[in-house]
PDB file of C-alpha atoms in Angstrom:
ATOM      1  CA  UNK A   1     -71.425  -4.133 -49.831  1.00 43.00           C
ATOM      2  CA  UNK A   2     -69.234  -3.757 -46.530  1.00 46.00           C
ATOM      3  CA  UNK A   3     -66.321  -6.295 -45.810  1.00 47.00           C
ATOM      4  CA  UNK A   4     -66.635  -8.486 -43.128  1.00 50.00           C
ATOM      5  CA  UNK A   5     -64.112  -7.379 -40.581  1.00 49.00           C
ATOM      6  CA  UNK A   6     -61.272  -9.314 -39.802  1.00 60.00           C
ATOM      7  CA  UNK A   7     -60.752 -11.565 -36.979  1.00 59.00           C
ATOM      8  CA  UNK A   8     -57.416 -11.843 -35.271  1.00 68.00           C
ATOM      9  CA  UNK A   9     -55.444 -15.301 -36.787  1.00 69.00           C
ATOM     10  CA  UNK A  10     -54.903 -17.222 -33.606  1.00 75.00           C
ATOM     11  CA  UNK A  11     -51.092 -17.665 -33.126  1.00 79.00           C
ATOM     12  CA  UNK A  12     -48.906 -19.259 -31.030  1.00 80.00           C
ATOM     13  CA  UNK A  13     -47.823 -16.677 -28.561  1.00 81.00           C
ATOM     14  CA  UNK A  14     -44.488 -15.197 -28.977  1.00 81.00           C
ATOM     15  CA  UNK A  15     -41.162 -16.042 -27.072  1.00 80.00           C
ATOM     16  CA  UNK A  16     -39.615 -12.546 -26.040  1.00 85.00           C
ATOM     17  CA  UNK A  17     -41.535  -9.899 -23.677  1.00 89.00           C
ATOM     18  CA  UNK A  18     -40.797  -7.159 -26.420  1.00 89.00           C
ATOM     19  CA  UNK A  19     -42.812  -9.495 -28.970  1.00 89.00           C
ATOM     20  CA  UNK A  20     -45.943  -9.756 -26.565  1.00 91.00           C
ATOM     21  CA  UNK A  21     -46.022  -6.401 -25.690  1.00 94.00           C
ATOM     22  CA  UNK A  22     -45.719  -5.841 -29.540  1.00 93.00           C
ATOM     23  CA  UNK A  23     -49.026  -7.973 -30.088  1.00 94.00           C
ATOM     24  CA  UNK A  24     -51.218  -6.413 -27.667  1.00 93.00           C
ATOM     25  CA  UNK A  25     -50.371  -2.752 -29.244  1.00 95.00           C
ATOM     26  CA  UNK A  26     -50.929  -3.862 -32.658  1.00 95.00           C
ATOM     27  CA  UNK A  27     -54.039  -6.428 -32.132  1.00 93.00           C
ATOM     28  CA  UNK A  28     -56.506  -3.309 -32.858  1.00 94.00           C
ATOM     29  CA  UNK A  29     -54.623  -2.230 -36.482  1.00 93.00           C
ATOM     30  CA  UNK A  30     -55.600  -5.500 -37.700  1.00 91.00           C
ATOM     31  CA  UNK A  31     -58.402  -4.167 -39.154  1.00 88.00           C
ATOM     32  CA  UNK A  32     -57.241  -1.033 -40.048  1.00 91.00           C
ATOM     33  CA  UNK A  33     -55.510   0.511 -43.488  1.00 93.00           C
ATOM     34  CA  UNK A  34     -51.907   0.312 -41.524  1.00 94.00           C
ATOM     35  CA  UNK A  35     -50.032  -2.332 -43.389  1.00 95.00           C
ATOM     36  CA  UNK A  36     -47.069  -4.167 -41.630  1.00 96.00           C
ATOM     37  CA  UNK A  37     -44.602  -1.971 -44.384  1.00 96.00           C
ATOM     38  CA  UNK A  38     -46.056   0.958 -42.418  1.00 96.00           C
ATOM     39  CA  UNK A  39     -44.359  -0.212 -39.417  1.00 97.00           C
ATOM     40  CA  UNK A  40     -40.568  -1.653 -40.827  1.00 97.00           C
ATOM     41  CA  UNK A  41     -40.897   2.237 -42.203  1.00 97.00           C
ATOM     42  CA  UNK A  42     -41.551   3.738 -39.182  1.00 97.00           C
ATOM     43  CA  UNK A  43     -38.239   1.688 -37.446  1.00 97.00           C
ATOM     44  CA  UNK A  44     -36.847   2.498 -39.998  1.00 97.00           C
ATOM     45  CA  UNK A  45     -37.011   6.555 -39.653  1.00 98.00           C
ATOM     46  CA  UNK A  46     -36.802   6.084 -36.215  1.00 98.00           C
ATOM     47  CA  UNK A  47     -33.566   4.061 -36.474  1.00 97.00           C
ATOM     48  CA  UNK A  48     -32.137   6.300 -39.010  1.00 97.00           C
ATOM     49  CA  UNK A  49     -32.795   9.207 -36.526  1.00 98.00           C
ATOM     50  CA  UNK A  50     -31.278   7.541 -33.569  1.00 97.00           C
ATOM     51  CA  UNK A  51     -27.873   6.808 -35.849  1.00 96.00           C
ATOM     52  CA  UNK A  52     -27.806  11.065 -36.717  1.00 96.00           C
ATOM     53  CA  UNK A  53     -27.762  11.907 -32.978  1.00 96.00           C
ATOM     54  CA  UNK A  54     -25.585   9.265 -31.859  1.00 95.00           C
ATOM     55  CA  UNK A  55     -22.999  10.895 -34.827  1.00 93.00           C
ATOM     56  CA  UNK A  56     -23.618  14.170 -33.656  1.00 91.00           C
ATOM     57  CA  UNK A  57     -21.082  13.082 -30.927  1.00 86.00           C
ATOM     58  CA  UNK A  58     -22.413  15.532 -28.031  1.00 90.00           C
ATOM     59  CA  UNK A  59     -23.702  13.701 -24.266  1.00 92.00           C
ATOM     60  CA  UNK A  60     -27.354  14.868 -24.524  1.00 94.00           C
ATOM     61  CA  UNK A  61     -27.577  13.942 -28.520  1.00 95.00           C
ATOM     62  CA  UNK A  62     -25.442  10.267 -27.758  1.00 95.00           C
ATOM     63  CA  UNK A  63     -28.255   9.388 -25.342  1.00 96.00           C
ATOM     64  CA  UNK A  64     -31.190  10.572 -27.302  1.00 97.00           C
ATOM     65  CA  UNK A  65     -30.038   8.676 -30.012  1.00 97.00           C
ATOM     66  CA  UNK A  66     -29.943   5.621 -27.629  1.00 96.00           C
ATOM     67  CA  UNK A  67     -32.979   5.601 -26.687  1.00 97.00           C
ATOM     68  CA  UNK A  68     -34.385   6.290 -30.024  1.00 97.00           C
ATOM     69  CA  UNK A  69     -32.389   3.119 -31.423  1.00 96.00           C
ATOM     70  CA  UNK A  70     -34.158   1.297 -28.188  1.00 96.00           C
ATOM     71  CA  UNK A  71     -37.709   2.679 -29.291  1.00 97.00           C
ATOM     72  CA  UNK A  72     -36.294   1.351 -32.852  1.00 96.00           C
ATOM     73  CA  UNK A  73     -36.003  -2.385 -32.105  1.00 93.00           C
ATOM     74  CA  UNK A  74     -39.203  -2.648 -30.564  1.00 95.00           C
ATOM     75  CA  UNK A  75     -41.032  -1.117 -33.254  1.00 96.00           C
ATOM     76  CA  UNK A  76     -39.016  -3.878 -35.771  1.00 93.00           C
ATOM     77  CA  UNK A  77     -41.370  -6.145 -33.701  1.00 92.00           C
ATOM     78  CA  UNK A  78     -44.852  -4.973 -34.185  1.00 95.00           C
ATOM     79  CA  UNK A  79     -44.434  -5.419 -37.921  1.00 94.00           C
ATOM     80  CA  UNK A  80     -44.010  -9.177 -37.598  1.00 91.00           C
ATOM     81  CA  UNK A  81     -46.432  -9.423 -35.211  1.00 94.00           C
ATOM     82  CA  UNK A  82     -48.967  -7.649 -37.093  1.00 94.00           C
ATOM     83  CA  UNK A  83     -48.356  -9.631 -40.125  1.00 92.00           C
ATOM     84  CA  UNK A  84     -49.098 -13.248 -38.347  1.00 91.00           C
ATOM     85  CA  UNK A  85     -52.265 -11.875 -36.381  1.00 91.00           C
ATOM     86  CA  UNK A  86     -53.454 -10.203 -38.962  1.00 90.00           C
ATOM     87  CA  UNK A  87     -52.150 -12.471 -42.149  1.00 87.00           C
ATOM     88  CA  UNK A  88     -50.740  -9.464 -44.181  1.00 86.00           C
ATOM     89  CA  UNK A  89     -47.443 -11.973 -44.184  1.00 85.00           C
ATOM     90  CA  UNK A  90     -45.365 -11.497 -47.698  1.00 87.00           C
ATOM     91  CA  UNK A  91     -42.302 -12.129 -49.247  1.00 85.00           C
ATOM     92  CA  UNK A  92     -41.387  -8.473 -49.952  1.00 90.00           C
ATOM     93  CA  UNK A  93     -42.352  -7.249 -46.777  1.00 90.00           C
ATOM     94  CA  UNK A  94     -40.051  -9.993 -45.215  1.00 86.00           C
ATOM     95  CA  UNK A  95     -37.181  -9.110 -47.225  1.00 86.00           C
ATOM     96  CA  UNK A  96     -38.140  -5.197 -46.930  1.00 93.00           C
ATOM     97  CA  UNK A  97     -38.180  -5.704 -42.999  1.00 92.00           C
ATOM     98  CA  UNK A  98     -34.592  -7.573 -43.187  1.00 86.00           C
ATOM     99  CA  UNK A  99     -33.370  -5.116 -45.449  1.00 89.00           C
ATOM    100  CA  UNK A 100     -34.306  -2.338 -42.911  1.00 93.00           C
ATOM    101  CA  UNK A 101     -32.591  -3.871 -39.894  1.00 90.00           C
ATOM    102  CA  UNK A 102     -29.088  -4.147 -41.554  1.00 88.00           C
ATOM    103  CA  UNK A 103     -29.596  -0.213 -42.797  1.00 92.00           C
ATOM    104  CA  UNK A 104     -30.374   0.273 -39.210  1.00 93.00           C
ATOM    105  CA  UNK A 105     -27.581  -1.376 -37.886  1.00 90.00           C
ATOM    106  CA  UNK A 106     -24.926  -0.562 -39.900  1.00 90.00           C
ATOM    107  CA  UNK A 107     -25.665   2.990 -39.367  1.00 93.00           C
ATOM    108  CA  UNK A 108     -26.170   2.677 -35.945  1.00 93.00           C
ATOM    109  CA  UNK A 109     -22.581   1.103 -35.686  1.00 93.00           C
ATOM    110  CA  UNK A 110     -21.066   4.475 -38.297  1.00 92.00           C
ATOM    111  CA  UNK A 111     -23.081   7.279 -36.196  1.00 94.00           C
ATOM    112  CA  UNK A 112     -21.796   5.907 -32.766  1.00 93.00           C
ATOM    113  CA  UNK A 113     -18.197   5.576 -34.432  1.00 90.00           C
ATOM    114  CA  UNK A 114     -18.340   9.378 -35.937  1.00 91.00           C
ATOM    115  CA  UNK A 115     -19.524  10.294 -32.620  1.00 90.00           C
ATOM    116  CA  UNK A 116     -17.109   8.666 -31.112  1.00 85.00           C
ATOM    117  CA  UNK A 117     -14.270  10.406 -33.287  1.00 81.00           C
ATOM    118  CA  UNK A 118     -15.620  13.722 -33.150  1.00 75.00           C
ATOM    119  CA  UNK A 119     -15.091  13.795 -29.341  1.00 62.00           C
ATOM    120  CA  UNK A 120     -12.058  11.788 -29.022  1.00 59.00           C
ATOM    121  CA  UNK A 121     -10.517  11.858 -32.501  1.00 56.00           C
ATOM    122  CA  UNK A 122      -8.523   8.949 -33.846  1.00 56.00           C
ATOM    123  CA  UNK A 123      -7.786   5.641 -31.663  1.00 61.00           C
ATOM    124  CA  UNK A 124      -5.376   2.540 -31.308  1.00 52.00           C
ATOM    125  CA  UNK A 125      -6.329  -0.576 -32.250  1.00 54.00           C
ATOM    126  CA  UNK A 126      -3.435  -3.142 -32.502  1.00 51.00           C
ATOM    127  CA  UNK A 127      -0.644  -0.519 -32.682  1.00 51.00           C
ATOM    128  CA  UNK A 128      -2.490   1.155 -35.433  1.00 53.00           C
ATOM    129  CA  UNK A 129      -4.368   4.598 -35.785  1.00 68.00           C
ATOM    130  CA  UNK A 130      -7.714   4.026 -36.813  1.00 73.00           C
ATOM    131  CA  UNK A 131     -10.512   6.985 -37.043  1.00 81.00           C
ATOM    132  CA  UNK A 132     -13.889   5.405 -34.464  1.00 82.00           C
ATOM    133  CA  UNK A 133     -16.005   6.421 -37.814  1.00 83.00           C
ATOM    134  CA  UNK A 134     -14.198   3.426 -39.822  1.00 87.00           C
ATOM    135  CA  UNK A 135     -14.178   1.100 -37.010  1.00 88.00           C
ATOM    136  CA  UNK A 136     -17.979   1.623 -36.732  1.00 89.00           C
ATOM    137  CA  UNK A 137     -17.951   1.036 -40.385  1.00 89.00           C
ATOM    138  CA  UNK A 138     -16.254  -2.559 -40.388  1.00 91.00           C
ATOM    139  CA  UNK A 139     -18.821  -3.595 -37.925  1.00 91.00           C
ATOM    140  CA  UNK A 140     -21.687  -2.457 -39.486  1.00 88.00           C
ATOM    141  CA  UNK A 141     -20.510  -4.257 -42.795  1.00 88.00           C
ATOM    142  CA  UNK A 142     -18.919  -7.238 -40.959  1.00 91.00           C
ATOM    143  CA  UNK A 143     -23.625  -7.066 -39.347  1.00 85.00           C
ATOM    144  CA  UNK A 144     -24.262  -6.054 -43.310  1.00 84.00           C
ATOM    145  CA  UNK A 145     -22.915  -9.618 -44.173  1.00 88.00           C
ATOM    146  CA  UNK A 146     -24.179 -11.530 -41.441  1.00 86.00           C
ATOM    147  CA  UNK A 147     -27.760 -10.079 -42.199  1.00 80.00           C
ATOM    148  CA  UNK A 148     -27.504 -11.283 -45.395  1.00 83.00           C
ATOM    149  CA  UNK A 149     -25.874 -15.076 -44.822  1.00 87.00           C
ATOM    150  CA  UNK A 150     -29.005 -15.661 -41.602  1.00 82.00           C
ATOM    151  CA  UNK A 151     -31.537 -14.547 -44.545  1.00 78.00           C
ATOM    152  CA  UNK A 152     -29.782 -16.758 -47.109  1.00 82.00           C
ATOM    153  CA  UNK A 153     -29.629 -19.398 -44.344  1.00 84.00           C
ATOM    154  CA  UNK A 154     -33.607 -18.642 -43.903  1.00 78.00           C
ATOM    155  CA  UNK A 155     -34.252 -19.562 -47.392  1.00 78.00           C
ATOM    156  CA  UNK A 156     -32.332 -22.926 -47.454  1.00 79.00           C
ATOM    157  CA  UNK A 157     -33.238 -24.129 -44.194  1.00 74.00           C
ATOM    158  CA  UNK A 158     -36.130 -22.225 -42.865  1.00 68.00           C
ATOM    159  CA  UNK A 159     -36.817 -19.954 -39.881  1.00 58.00           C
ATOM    160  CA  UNK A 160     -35.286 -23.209 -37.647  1.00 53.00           C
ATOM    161  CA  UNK A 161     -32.428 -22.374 -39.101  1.00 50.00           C
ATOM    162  CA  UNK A 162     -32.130 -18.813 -37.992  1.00 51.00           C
ATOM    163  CA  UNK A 163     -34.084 -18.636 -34.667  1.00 55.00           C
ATOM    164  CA  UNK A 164     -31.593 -16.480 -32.216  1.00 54.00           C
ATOM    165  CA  UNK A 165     -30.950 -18.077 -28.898  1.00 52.00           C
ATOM    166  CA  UNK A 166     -33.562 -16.832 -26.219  1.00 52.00           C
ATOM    167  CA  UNK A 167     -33.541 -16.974 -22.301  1.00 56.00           C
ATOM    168  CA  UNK A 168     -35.880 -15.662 -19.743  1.00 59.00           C
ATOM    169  CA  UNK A 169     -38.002 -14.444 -22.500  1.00 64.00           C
ATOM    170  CA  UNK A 170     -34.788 -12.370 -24.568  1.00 66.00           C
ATOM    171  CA  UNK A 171     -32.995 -12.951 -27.508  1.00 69.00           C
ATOM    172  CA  UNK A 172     -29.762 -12.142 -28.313  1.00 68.00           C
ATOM    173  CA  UNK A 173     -30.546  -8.875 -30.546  1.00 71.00           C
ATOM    174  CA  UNK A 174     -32.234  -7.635 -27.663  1.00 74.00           C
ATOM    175  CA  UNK A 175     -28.909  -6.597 -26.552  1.00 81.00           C
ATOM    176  CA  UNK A 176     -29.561  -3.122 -28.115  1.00 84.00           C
ATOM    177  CA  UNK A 177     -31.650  -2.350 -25.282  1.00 90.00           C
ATOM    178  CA  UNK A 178     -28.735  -1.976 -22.934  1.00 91.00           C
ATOM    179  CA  UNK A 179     -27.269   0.958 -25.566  1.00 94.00           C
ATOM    180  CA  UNK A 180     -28.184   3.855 -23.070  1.00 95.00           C
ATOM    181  CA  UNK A 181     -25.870   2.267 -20.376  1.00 95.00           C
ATOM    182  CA  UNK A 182     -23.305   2.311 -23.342  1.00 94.00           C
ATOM    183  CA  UNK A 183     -23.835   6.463 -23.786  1.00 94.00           C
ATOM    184  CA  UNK A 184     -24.829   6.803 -20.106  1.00 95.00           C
ATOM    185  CA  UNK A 185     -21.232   5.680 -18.688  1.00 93.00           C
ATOM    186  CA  UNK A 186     -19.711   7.675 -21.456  1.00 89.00           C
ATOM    187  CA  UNK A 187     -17.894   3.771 -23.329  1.00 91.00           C
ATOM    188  CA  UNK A 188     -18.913   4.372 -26.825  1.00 91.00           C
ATOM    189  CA  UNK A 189     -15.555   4.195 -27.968  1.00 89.00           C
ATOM    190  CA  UNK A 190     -14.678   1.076 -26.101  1.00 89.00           C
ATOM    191  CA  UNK A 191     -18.262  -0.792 -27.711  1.00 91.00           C
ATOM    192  CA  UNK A 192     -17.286   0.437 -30.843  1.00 91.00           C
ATOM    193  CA  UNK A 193     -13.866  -1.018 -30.923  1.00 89.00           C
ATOM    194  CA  UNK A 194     -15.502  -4.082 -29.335  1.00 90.00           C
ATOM    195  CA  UNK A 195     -17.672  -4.363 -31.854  1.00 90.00           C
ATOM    196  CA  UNK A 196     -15.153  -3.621 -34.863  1.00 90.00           C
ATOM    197  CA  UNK A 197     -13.200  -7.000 -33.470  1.00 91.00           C
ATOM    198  CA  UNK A 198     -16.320  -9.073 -32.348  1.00 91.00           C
ATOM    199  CA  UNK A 199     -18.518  -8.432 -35.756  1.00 90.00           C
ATOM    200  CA  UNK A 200     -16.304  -9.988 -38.216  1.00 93.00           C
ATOM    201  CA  UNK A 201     -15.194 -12.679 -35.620  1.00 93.00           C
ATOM    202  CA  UNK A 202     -19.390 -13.773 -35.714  1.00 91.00           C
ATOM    203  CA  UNK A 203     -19.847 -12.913 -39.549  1.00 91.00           C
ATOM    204  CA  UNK A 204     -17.095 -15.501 -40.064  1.00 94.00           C
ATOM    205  CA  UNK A 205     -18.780 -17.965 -37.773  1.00 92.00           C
ATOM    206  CA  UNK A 206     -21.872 -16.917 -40.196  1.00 90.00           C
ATOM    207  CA  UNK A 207     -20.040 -17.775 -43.107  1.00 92.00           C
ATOM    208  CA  UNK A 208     -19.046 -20.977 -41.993  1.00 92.00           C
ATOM    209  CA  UNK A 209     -22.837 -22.205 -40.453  1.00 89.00           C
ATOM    210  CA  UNK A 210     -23.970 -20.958 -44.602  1.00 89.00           C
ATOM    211  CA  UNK A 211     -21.623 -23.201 -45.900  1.00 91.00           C
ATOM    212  CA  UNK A 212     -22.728 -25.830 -43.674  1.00 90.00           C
ATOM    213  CA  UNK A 213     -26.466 -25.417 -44.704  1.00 87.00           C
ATOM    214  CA  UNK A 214     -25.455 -25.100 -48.132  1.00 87.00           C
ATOM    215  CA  UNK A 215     -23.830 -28.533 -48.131  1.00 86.00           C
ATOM    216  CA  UNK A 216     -26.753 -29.998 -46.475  1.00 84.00           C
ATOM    217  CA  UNK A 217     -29.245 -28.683 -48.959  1.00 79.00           C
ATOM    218  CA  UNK A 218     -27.201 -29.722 -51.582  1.00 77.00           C
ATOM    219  CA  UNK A 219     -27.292 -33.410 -50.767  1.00 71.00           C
ATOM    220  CA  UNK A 220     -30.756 -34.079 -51.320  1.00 60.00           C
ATOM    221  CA  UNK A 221     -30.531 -33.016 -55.116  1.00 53.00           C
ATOM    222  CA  UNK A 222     -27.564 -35.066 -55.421  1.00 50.00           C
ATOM    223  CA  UNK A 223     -29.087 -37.838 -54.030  1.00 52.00           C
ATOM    224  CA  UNK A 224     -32.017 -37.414 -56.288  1.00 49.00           C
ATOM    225  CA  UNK A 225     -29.741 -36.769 -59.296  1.00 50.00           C
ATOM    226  CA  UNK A 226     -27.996 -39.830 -59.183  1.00 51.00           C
ATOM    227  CA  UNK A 227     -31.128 -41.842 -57.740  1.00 49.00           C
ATOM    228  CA  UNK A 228     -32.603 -40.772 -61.881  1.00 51.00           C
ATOM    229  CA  UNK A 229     -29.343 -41.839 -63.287  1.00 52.00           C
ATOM    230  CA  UNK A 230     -29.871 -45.313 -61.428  1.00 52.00           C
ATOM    231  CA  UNK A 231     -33.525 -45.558 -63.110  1.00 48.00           C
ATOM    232  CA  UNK A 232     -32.113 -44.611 -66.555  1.00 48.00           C
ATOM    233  CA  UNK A 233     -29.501 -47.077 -66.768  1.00 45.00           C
ATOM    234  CA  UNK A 234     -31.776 -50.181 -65.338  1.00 42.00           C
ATOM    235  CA  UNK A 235     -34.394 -48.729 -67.574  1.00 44.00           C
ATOM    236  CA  UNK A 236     -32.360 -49.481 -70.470  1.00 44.00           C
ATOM    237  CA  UNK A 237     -31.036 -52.791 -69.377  1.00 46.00           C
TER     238      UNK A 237
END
């Protein structure tokens, strides 16, 4: 006895230009054996490969690595797309996919600092001498923790309460995109110490929208709480 194949899941179309590019490549693997997992794997070697040439510090392997970090983030698309078109959505491979982009990040962020430091050795930052690799380092945990707050975030308030800011069909991760200009015009040292500054400046912005939502989702059950005590105590009047 033979399946019945399945038919597409009719979805609203998505936002970003990436996103319905991703669709259209992945609309045919909906009935095939390649599982959205397949795909956050595949970003995920790609990603990991674009953060060993961008460490290996030298011109041709900085810009190879860019472009393989592009090629990254639009593969971390056609997962998600292929999950709501094809309903193959599921907890674990939501968290697996999340868990992917921070390890893709925060080595992205390390590999463009060591590169960094191998051709231009230790830097300045504030009046103090700071290797690039650990600058790359504090921003890749400073995205580490922010990763980790949005999907915390997720789960108390829902996707609404993550959904990046988009215009003319981009979000705001799509910045990543622009990394070959970074390697191109030869600033990877500059963007790293930008991003060694601007990181923790938005993680704490994170931390402080999470304890927001956490206050809000807390009020229900303390309305509810003391609604019950209300009952009891009429209840035995």
């Amino acid at each position: 006895m033979t399946s019945r194949p399945q038919t597409p899941i009719n979805v609203p179309p998505p936002r970003t230009w990436d996103a319905r590019l991703a669709r259209r490549l992945v609309t045919p693997l909906v009935n095939t054996w390649v599982t959205p997992n397949h795909l956050t794997t595949l970003r995920l070697l790609i990603g990991l490969a674009g953060a060993l040439c961008l460490a290996h510090g030298d011109f041709a392997w900085t810009n190879a690595g860019a472009l393989l970090i592009v090629l990254s983030n639009f593969v971390d698309h056609t997962d998600g797309e292929l999950a709501r078109i094809g309903g193959k959505s599921s907890r674990i491979g939501h968290f697996y996919d999340l868990a992917c982009d921070a390890i893709v990040t925060i080595m992205l962020f390390i590999g463009m600092g060591v590169g960094a430091g191998t051709a231009a050795g230790a830097t300045h930052v504030g009046g103090l001498k700071v290797m690039p690799g650990v600058l790359g380092a504090v921003a890749g945990v400073a995205i580490a923790l922010i990763f980790f707050l949005r999907m915390r975030i997720e789960e108390m308030a829902g996707k609404a309460g993550t959904k990046q800011a988009a215009v003319g069909g981009f979000e705001t991760e799509d910045v990543l995109y622009l990394l070959p200009i970074v390697t191109l015009t030869s600033v990877v040292l500059p963007f790293v110490v930008v991003a060694s500054i601007g990181a923790p400046l938005f993680a704490a912005w994170v931390v402080v929208d999470y304890w927001r939502v956490s206050r809000r989702a807390a009020r229900p059950a303390v309305a509810v709480g003391s609604a019950s005590e209300n009952s009891q105590m009429w209840a035995s009047e």
